[in-house]
Coordinates of C-alpha atoms in Angstrom, one line a residue:
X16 CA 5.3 28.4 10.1
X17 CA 2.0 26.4 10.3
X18 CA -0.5 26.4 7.8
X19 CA -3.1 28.6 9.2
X20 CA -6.0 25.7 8.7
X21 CA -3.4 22.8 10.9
X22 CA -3.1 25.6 13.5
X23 CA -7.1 26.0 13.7
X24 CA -7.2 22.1 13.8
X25 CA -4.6 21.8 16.7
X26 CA -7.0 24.3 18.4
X27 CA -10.2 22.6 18.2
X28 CA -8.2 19.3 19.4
X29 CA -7.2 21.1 22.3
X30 CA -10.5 22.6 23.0
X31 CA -11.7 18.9 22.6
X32 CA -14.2 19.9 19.6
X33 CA -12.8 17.6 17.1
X34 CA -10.9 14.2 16.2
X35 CA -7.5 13.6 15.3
X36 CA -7.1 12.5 11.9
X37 CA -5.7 9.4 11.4
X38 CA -6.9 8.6 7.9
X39 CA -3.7 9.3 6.7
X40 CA -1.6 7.1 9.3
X41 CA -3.2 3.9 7.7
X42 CA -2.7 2.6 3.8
X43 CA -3.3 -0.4 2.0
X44 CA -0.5 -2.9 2.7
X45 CA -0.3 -2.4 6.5
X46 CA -1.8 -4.4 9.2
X47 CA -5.0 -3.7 10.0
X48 CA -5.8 -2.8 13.7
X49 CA -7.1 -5.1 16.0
X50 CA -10.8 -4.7 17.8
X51 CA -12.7 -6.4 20.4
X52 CA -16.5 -5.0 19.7
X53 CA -20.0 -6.3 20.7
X54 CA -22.9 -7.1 18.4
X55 CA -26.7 -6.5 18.8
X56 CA -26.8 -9.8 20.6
X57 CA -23.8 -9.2 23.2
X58 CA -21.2 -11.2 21.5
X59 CA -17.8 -10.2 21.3
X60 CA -16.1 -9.7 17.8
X61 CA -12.1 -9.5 17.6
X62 CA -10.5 -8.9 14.0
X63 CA -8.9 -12.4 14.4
X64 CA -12.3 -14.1 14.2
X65 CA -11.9 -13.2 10.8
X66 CA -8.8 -14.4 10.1
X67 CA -8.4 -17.0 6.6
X68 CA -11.1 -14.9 4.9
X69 CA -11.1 -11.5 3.3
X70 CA -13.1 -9.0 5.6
X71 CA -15.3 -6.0 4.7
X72 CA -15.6 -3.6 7.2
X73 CA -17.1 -0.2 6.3
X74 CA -17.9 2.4 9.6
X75 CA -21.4 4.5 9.0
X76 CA -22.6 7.6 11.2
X77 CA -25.6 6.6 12.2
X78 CA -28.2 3.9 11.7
X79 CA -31.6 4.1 10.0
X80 CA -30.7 7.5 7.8
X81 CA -30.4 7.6 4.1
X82 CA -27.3 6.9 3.5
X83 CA -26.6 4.7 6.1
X84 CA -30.0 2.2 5.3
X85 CA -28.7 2.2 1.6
X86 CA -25.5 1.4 1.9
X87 CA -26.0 -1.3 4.5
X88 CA -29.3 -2.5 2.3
X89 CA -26.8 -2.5 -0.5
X90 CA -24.6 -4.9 0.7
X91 CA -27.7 -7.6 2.4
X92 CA -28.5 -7.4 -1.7
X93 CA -25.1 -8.3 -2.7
X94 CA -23.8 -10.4 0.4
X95 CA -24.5 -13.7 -1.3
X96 CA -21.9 -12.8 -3.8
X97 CA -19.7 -11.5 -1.1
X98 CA -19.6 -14.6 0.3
X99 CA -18.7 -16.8 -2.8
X100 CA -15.8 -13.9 -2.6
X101 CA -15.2 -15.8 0.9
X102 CA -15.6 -12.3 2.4
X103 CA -17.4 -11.4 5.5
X104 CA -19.2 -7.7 5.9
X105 CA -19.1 -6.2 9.3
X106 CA -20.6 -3.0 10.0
X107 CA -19.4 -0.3 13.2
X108 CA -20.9 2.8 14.3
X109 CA -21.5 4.8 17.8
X110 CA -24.7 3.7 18.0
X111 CA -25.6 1.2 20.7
X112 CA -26.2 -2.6 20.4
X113 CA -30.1 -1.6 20.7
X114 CA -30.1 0.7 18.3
X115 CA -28.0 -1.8 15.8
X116 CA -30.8 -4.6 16.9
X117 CA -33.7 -2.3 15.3
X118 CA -32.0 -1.3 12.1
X119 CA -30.9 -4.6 12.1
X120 CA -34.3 -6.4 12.2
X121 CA -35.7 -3.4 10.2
X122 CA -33.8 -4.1 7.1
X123 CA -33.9 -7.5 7.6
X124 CA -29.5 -7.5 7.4
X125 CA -27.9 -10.9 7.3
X126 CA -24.5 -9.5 8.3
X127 CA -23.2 -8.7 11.7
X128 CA -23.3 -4.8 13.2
X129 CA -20.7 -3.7 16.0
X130 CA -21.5 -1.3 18.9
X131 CA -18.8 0.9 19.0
X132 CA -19.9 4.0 21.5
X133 CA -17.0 6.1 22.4
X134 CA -15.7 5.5 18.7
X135 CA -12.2 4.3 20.1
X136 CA -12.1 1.9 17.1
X137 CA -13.5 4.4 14.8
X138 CA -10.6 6.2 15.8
X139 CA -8.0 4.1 15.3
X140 CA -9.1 3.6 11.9
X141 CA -9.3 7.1 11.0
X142 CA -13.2 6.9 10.7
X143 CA -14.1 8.8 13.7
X144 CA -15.5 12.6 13.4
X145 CA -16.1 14.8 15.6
X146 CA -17.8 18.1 16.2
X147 CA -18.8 20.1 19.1
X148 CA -18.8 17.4 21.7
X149 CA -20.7 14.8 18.9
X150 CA -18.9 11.6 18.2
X151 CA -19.7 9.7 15.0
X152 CA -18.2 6.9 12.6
X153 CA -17.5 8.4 8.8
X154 CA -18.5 6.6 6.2
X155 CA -14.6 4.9 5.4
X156 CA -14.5 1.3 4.3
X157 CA -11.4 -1.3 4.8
X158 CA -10.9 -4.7 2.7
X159 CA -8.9 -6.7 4.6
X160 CA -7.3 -9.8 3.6
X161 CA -6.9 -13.3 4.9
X162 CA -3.6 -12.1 6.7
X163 CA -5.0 -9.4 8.6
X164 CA -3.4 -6.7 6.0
X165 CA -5.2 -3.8 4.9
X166 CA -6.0 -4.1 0.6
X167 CA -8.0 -1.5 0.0
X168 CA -9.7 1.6 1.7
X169 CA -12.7 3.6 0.4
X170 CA -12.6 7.3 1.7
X171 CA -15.1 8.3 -0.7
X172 CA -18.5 6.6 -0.4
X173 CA -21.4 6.2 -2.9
X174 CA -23.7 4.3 -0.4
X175 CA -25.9 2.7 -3.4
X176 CA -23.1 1.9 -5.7
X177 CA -20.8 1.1 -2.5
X178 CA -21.1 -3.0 -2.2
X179 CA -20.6 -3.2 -6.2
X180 CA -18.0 -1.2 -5.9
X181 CA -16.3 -3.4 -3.1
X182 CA -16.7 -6.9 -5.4
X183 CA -15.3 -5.4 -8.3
X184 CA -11.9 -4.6 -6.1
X185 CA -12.4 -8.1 -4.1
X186 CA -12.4 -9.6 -7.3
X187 CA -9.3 -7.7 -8.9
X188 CA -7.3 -8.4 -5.5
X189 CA -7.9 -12.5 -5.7

């Protein structure tokens, strides 16, 4: 018999009011999965434009909110040092490429931020919520290597303390 919270779950996904969770299907060690995701400006961004470096790409609910502006004002502070790290930060939400433009221009952010609308990538990294009809990115972070493969994910994020945390594990992993 079915735990009585799974068989509420498998309700709400059939009523539509919630996401499947994938959190669990990905780990450190496997390959991560591929995108193909427009910036503020229109440009396309695949996950092999990233390929030879170590990536960081952390998902956020919603732009210009607390936690969201300090985690993403977090790591403009840091980036410099993320980049001797020869890592790249990429951010992905719902919101649209508008929306990203403003927050990005707002908090003056040197890195790039991805459009993601109908959270399909969001998804298939486990980092897409859901409730009542409301899409949204969770606030999950993935270090991705040179290779493509998956090195560390952050399921529990302290927005301020968030990029330091990230350098420290870059660091450890090279």
């Amino acid at each position: 018999m079915k735990e009585p919270e799974s068989m509420l779950r498998r309700g709400l996904l059939m009523m539509g009011l919630c996401a499947p969770l994938y959190a669990d299907v990905l780990s450190a060690g496997m390959p991560a999965p591929g995108f193909a995701l427009r910036d503020a400006a229109g440009k396309s961004h695949r996950l092999e434009n990233y390929a030879g470096r170590w990536l960081v790409l952390y998902f956020y609910p919603k732009n210009d909110t607390p936690g969201c502006t300090a985690e993403a004002c977090a790591f403009r502070d840091e980036l410099t040092l993320i980049h001797e790290l020869d890592a790249r930060v990429v951010g992905i939400s719902v919101d649209d490429a508008a929306s990203h433009q403003k927050f990005s221009d707002k908090y003056d952010l040197p890195f790039t931020l991805l459009s993601d609308p109908e959270g399909r990538v969001a998804e298939r990294y486990g980092a897409r919520g859901s409730l009542l009809g409301y899409t949204y990115a969770k606030r999950y972070t993935f270090l991705i290597d040179p290779a493509g493969t998956i090195r560390h994910i952050w399921h529990d994020v302290q927005p301020k303390q968030h990029a330091r945390n990230v350098i420290a594990v870059l660091r450890d992993l090279q």
